[in-house]
């Protein structure tokens, strides 16, 4: 029994490492992309990226997790084959709709030149179901190494083709839309390469049997798992369809509008980096909660819940506020200039909101509250759309940032009210007061470091960033030790929590 437990735990670690690698690659490639193709090029790519991101989340997380949850860990080859065939039919239908309606969708986005990129993105739909079901099959057998490697294969192929698109733009005079089409097509190639890798490991036989499958339960599980991981992407979809139109209402010409949207889209890279730790932390902690619930250990469940919320708030606040402090230098080092720094600073609060939303969705999912999750998401999206239309014509991209943060805050509040119905939360207000104090101290220290070592170049700016970030990390670790932000039971769930605990004991 111990061996099985260790195998499962090691599998989670492998998948977590793979997820970190994928997230880092996904965040980093945007930097050379913007540096070479400019803000307009980044705008074009980011307009279509949410379609690709849908496939990434479905095949990497939603479908595999839903299948594992629904079918368990036994041998279910016929069921997996049946699911693959039916999901493949659905995905092919979506591919045909998206490919056929590419011009219409591009017009709806306010830029007809995006049509070839939408057509390229539609090709990715062909691989979503096969990739997701195959990964789910290996995960159900607890062979985590295979899906983990497939994720890295997918991302490496994708990044290589994106780099080829950047090169062709720079040396062959391609347009931002031609380069964007190849970059988007890179995702489909990544999905294909990953699928081939999984098939080579000889998965289940494609036998067609009338196996009883709870399709409603499976479909709902896929949707909920997808929504909980797609929060940032769904909000970006709203931006794709509303921002350009709203900026034109403000009187901006088309070129100025797409350039402004491209500057705003820089924030996506920073947000991705800010969410890396929180995403992986959710992935590791939630199985502990589910296991405690299944064994009726409700006291332990509440301990895990309090620990998860506090750690999520700490990590996300440190990441979000840290990014805000470093943003002027980050903007200059990675994207060459300081355009829209205040707009991006407001946008960085998204890290805190999304981290909390993802954790609270996971907590409610353990309690089978899928309806609440979907309602909160719909309310947030409607509010985001309305605020975009109202604010952007008056204050341009700052309006988009405010709309994003305000709608996410409302979504988080709805979820938190419902979390409190199922879990006993303790000392959160006291924790928040201490956390706010720690954030103020961290901000002061980081600003002092930035003031002491001012730089103008990109390379020297990178050194300035590293030193400032190290100063911020030291302040946060010190705050954990000296301000008693966590009890020991909570502290041990933090990365390096045991070492921090021994330091705390030493200071006494």
mmCIF file of C-alpha atoms in Angstrom, residues 245-252 387-400:
data_model
loop_
_atom_site.group_PDB
_atom_site.id
_atom_site.type_symbol
_atom_site.label_atom_id
_atom_site.label_comp_id
_atom_site.label_asym_id
_atom_site.label_seq_id
_atom_site.Cartn_x
_atom_site.Cartn_y
_atom_site.Cartn_z
ATOM 1 C CA UNK A 245 -14.109 48.007 -31.210
ATOM 2 C CA UNK A 246 -14.102 49.964 -27.933
ATOM 3 C CA UNK A 247 -10.791 51.700 -28.742
ATOM 4 C CA UNK A 248 -12.187 52.791 -32.112
ATOM 5 C CA UNK A 249 -15.128 54.361 -30.244
ATOM 6 C CA UNK A 250 -12.490 56.348 -28.342
ATOM 7 C CA UNK A 251 -11.366 57.791 -31.696
ATOM 8 C CA UNK A 252 -8.155 55.764 -32.126
ATOM 9 C CA UNK A 387 -17.166 47.094 -18.043
ATOM 10 C CA UNK A 388 -14.982 46.805 -21.158
ATOM 11 C CA UNK A 389 -17.696 48.425 -23.272
ATOM 12 C CA UNK A 390 -18.282 51.172 -20.677
ATOM 13 C CA UNK A 391 -14.704 51.992 -19.598
ATOM 14 C CA UNK A 392 -12.420 51.490 -22.629
ATOM 15 C CA UNK A 393 -13.966 54.257 -24.784
ATOM 16 C CA UNK A 394 -13.125 56.736 -21.996
ATOM 17 C CA UNK A 395 -9.815 55.569 -20.450
ATOM 18 C CA UNK A 396 -8.561 53.165 -23.126
ATOM 19 C CA UNK A 397 -6.523 50.155 -21.974
ATOM 20 C CA UNK A 398 -6.608 51.202 -18.323
ATOM 21 C CA UNK A 399 -10.335 50.514 -18.610
ATOM 22 C CA UNK A 400 -9.607 46.940 -19.742
#
